[in-house]
Short mmCIF file of C-alpha atoms in Angstrom, two decimals:
data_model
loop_
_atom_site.label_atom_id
_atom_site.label_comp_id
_atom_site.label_asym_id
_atom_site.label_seq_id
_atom_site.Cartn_x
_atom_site.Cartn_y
_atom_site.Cartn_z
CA UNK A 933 -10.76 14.78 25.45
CA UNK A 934 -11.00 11.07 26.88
CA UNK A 935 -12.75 8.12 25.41
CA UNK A 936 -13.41 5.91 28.00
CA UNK A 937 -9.66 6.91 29.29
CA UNK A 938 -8.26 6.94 26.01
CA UNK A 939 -7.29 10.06 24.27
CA UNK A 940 -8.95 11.02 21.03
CA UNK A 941 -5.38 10.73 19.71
CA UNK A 942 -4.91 7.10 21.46
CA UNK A 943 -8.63 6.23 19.81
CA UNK A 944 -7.61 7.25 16.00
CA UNK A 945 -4.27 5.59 16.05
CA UNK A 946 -5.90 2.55 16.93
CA UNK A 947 -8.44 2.79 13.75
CA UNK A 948 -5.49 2.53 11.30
CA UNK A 949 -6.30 0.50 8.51
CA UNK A 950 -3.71 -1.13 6.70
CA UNK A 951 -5.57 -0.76 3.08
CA UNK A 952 -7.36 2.23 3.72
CA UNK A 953 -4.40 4.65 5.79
CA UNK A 954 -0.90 2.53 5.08
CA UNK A 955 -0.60 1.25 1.42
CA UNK A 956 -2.28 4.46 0.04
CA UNK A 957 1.01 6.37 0.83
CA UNK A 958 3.27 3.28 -0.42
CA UNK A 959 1.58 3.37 -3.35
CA UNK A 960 1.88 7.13 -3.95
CA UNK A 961 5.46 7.83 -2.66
CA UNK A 962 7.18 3.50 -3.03
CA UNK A 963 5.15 1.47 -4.96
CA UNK A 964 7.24 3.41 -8.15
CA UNK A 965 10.09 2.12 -7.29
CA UNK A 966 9.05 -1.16 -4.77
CA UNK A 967 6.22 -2.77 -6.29
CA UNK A 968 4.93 -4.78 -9.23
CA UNK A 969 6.78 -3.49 -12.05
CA UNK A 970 10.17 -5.99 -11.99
CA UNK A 971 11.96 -4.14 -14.35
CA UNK A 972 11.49 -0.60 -12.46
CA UNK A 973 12.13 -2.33 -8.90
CA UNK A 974 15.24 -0.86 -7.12
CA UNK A 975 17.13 -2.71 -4.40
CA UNK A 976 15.19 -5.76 -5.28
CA UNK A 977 12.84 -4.85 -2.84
CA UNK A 978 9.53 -5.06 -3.22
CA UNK A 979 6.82 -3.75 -1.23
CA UNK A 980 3.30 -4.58 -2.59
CA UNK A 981 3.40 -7.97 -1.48
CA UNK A 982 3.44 -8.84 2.24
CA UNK A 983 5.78 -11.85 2.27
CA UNK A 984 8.58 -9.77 0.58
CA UNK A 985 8.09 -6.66 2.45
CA UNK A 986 8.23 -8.01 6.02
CA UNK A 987 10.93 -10.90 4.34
CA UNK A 988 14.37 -10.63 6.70
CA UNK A 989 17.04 -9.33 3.82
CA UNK A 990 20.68 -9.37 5.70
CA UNK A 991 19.03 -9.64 8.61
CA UNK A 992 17.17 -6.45 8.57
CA UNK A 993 13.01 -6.39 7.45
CA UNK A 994 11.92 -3.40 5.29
CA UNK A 995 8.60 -3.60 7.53
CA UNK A 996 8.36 -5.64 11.01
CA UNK A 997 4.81 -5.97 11.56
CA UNK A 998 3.76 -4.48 15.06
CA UNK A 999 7.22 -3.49 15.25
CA UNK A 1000 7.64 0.04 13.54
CA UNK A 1001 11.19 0.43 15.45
CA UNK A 1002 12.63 -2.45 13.94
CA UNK A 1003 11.42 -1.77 10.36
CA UNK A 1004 14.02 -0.47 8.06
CA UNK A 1005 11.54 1.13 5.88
CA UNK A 1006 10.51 3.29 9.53
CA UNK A 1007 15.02 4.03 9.79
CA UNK A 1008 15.02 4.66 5.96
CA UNK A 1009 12.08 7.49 6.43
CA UNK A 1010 13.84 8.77 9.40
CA UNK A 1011 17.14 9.37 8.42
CA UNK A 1012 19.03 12.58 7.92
CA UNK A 1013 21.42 10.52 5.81
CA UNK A 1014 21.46 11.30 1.79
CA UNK A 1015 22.67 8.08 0.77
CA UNK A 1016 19.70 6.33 3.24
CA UNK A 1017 16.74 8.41 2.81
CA UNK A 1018 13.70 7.27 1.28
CA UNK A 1019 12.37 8.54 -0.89
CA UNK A 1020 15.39 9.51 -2.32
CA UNK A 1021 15.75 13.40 -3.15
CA UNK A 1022 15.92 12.75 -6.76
CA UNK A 1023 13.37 10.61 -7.01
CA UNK A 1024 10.92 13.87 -6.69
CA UNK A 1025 8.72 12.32 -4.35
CA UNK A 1026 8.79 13.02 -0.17
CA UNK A 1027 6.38 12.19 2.34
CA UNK A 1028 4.51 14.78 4.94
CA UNK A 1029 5.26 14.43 8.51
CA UNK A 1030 1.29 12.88 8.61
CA UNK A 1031 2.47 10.39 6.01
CA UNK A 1032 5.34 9.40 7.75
CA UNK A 1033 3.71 10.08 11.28
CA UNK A 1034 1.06 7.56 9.80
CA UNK A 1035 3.90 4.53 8.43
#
């Protein structure tokens, strides 16, 4: 189905909401582990707050806004490696292909 010669899948993905579709699943599946709680933080990385989630660490970002190829948090999803992957295995939590289809 077209919308004005954009596919219904074209039209949702441009309706993403950062608030409403993106921190939802941080908060769920990384906010444990990357967010307020200083104490519980891991990698001291911390992704609640904008300016230290898109801040260049080593030269890498954990998120590159408009940029999902550059963002380590996208590679850290992504990867097949045990010693990468986030979330970790132990940490209980994983995310659906939606959730990660969505990040």
């Amino acid at each position: 189905m077209l919308l004005c010669g954009m596919s219904v899948a074209s039209a949702v993905e441009t309706k993403l909401g950062f608030n409403r579709d993106i921190r939802p699943i941080l908060s769920n599946k990384c906010f444990r582990c990357h967010g307020f709680d200083e104490k519980a933080r891991k990698g001291d990385l911390r992704l609640d707050k904008r300016e230290d989630a898109t801040a260049s660490r080593d030269g890498k970002s954990a998120i590159v806004p408009g940029k999902p190829q550059q963002s380590e948090l996208i590679a850290r999803i992504d990867t097949t490696d045990a010693d990468d992957i986030m979330p970790p295995p132990e940490s209980k939590f994983s995310l659906t292909l939606a959730e990660k289809e969505t990040l």
